[in-house]
Every structure is written in C-alpha cells, then in structure tokens.
XYZ file of C-alpha atoms in Angstrom:
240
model
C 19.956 8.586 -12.165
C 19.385 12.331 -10.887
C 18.722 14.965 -13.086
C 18.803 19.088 -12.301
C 16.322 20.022 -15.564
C 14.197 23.104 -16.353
C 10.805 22.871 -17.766
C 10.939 22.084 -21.674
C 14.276 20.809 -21.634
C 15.921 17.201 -22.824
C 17.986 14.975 -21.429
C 19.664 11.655 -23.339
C 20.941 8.878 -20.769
C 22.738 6.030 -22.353
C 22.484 2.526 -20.034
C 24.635 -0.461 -20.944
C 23.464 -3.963 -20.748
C 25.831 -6.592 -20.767
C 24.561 -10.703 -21.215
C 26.769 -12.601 -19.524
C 24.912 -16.013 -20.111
C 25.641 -18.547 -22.414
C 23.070 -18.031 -24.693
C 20.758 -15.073 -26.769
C 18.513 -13.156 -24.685
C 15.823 -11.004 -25.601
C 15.999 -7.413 -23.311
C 12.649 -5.932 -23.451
C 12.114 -1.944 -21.877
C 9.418 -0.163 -20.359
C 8.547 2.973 -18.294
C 7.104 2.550 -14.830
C 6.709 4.644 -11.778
C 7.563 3.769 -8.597
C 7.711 4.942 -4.853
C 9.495 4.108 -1.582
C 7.686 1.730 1.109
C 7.797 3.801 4.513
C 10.925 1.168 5.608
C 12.496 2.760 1.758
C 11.870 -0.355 0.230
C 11.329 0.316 -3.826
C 7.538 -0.349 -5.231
C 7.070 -0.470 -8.772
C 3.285 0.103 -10.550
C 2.249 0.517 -13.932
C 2.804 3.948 -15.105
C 0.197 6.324 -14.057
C -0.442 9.925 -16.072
C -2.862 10.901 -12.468
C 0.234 10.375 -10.386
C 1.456 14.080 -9.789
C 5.334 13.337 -9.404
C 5.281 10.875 -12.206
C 7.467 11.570 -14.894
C 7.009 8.453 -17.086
C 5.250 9.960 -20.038
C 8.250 12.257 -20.647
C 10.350 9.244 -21.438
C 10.893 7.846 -24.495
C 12.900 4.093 -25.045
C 15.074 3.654 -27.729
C 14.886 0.932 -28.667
C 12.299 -0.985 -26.537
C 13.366 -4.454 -27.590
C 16.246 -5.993 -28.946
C 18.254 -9.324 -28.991
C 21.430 -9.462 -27.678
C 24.133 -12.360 -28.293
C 25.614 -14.047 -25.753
C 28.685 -12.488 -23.966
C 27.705 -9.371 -26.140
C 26.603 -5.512 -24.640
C 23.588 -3.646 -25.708
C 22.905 0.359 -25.917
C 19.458 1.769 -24.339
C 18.917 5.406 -24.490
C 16.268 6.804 -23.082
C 15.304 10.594 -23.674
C 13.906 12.432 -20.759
C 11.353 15.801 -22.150
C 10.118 18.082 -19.909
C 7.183 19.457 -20.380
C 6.818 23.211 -21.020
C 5.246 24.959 -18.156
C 5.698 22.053 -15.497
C 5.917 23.179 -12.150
C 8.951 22.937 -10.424
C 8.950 19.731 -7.896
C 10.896 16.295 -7.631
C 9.411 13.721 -10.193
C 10.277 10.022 -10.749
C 9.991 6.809 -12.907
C 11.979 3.361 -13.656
C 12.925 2.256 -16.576
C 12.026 -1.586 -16.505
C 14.320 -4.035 -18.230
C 13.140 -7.814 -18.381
C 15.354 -10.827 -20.013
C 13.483 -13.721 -21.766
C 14.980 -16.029 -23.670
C 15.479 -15.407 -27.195
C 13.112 -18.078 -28.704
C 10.587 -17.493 -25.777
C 6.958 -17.721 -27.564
C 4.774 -14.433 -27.029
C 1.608 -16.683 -26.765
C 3.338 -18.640 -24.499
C 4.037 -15.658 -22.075
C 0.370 -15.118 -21.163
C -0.393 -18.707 -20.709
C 2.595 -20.003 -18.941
C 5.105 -19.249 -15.647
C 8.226 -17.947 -17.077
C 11.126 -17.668 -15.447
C 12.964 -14.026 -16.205
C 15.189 -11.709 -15.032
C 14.380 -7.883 -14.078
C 16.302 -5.025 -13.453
C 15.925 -1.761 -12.990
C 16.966 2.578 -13.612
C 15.566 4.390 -11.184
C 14.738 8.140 -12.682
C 14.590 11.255 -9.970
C 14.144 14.517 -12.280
C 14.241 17.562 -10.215
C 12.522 20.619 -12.342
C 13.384 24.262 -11.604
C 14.130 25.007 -8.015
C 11.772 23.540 -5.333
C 12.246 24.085 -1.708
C 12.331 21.213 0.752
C 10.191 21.168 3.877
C 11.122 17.653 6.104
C 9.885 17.587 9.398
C 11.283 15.065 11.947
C 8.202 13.512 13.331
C 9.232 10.692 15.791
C 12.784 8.951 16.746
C 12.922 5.681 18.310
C 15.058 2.968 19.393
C 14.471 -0.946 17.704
C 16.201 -4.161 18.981
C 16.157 -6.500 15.672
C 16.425 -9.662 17.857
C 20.039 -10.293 19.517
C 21.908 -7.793 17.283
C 22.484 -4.118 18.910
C 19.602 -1.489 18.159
C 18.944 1.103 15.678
C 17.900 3.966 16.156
C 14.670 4.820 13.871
C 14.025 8.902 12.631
C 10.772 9.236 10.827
C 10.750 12.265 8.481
C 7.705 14.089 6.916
C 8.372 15.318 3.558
C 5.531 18.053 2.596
C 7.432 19.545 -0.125
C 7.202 18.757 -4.418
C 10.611 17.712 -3.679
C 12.618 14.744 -3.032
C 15.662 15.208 -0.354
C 18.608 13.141 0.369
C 20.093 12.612 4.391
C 23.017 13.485 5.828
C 24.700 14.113 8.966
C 25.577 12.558 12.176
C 24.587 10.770 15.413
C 25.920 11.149 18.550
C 25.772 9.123 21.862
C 26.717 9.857 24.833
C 27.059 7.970 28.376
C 24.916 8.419 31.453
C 28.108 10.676 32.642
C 27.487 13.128 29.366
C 31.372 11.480 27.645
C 30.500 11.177 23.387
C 31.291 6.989 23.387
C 30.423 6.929 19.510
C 29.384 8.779 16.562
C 27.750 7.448 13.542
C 26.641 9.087 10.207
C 23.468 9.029 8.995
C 22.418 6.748 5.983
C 22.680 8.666 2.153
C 18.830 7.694 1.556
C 16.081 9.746 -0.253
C 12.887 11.495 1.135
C 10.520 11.093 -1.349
C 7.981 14.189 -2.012
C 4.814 14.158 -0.362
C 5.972 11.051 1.757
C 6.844 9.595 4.976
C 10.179 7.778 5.591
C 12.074 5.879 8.094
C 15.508 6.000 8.423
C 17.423 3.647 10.563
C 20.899 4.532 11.989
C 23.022 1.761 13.281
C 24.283 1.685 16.723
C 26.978 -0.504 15.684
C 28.653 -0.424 12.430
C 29.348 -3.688 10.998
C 32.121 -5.847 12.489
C 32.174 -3.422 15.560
C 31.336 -4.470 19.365
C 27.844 -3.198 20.295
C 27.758 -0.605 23.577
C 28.355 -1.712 26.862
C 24.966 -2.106 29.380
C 24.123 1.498 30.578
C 21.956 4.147 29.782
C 22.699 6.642 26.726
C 21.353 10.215 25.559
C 21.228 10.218 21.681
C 21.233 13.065 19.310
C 20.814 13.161 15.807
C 21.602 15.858 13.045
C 20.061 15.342 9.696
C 20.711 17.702 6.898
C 18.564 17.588 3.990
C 19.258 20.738 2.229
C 17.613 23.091 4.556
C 18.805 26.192 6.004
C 18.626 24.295 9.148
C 19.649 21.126 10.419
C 16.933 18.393 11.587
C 17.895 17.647 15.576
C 16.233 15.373 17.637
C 16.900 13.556 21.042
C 16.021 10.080 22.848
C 17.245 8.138 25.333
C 18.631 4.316 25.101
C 19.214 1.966 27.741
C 21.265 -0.888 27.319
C 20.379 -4.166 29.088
C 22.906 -6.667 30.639
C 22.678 -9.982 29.228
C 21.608 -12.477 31.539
C-alpha cells in the first residue's frame, strides 16, 4: 500500500481476510516496521519509535483480534495519522497478521512451538514532497550457476525518500548491433539505503546469448530529472 499524505492528515485502508480452512481461526494484528535486505529481501523488527522513517505509531488496528468462521471473510481497517509538523520524507511499516487456531491456549503460546500462519501489508507513506537523490554506485555481471547472467546495478539512496525503478537495458554485440533489450525490474529504493537490482539477461523461457563479447547499458529512472546510465562489458563463454 502507497500513500501520497500531507502532514496531519488521515488515511482509512480496509484489508480483507478470507479463511479458507476447514475450521475457526483466530487472526491476530500488529504494527511492525520493516526494511529491505541489500538483495530487497523484506526484514521485519519490532516496531521502533527511534527509527526515523518508521511510521508505525501513526497506525491504529481496528480491530486487533477477532475470530473468523471457517470459509468466512473478515474486515481490518487500519487508520494511518500523520503527525502535524512531520517532515516530508518516505516512511514505512507492516501490518502483521498471524492465524492460530481458534481454541489455541494463550499460556500455551509462550511455552510451546506453534505452528501458524503470517502474512503481511506492507505500508510506504510518502509525506509532502521529498526529492530523490539515487546514485548508481557499481554494475556488475553474476553467473547463478549454469543459468545465463544478470546483470547487478547497486543504487545509493541518500534521500528521506523511497524511489521505485524503471527503464531499460540494452546489449549490444562486439560489432555495436542492439541483440536484446530488457526492462528493468519495478522494485523500491528504500530511503537512506543501498539496493541491488538484478536485470535478467534472459527472460524466462528465452534462449540465453550466444558466446561473444557484449557492451551493456542501462537506463534507470527513478523520478529524477535525469536518467541513471551506466555501462559494463559481458563476455560470454563457449561451453565446453
């Protein structure tokens, strides 16, 4: 969930839970924050009031636990409240959602190894008008075992923002002909935070590039009045 919200506004978001299982389950709901391993992989932490882009005290839970029937959909809202005077920047949280089973014992829970399912709302709330600032800070080629190689773009985000990516990636042949064009992965740039982005040299289901040696370009857009551009080389071995 995204949100465009000035300081001292409200926002209402309605999620809908549906149990598919056979049998009552209890939905519990908290707020977390969370951040993006450098690889983008989501880490989740107890919500922390000294985290600068946190925004999980301005959500409230309603309501934070219920039971819900089998084959039966529950309502959560949660209410998103800016505080006044917060500076404009990117902030973040999860909403947590954990399914016990209804007759699970609360004693039990700290004494015992449950087994329960988690899922989660991932909250980005941009506030006012911040300006991005992404710097593109190495680009590399990886060979993930026999499969064809990515092509890695590390980008430095210095701003209070988040960003999302966008754009394209051209290679060319060792005689300068474009032999394929691939666009850059939708991800987010977290604020204050270093990312890397892998581009495909093959899309799925598609043959991998002949031996040879390539020139590869990149253009990233991330909302800034220029476009991100960087340049390696690749070279493609012949199998043996």
């Amino acid at each position: 969930v995204e949100l465009k919200l000035g300081a001292g506004a409200a926002h209402t978001q309605v999620v809908t839970l549906h149990n598919d299982a056979k049998k009552a389950v209890k939905i519990r709901a908290r707020v977390d924050d969370w951040y993006l391993s450098k690889d983008g992989t989501p880490q989740f932490k107890p919500a922390d009031p000294a985290d600068p882009f946190s925004a999980a005290n301005w959500l409230r839970v309603n309501p934070p636990e219920q039971l819900v029937a089998a084959g039966a959909t529950a309502t959560v809202r949660f209410t998103t409240t800016v505080p006044a005077g917060t500076r404009d920047g990117g902030y973040r949280c999860a909403v947590m959602f954990e399914f016990d089973p209804a007759n699970a014992d609360p004693a039990a829970r700290s004494r015992d190894v449950m087994f329960r399912g988690r899922v989660a709302t991932l909250l980005y709330a941009i506030v006012g008008n911040p300006v991005p600032s992404v710097d593109l800070t190495d680009l590399q080629v990886r060979r993930p075992g026999q499969g064809a190689p990515s092509v890695v773009a590390t980008l430095a985000n210095t701003s209070r923002t988040h960003v999302r990516t966008k754009g394209t990636m051209a290679i060319y042949d060792g005689a300068g002909k474009l032999v394929r064009q691939m666009a850059i992965p939708n991800v987010p740039v977290l604020p204050n935070s270093e990312r890397e982005v892998s581009i495909p040299t093959a899309a799925e289901n598609e043959a991998q590039l002949p031996p040879g040696k390539y020139r590869v370009e990149v253009r990233i857009d991330v909302g800034q009045p220029a476009m991100i551009v960087g340049e390696t080389t690749m070279e493609i071995a012949a199998k043996l």
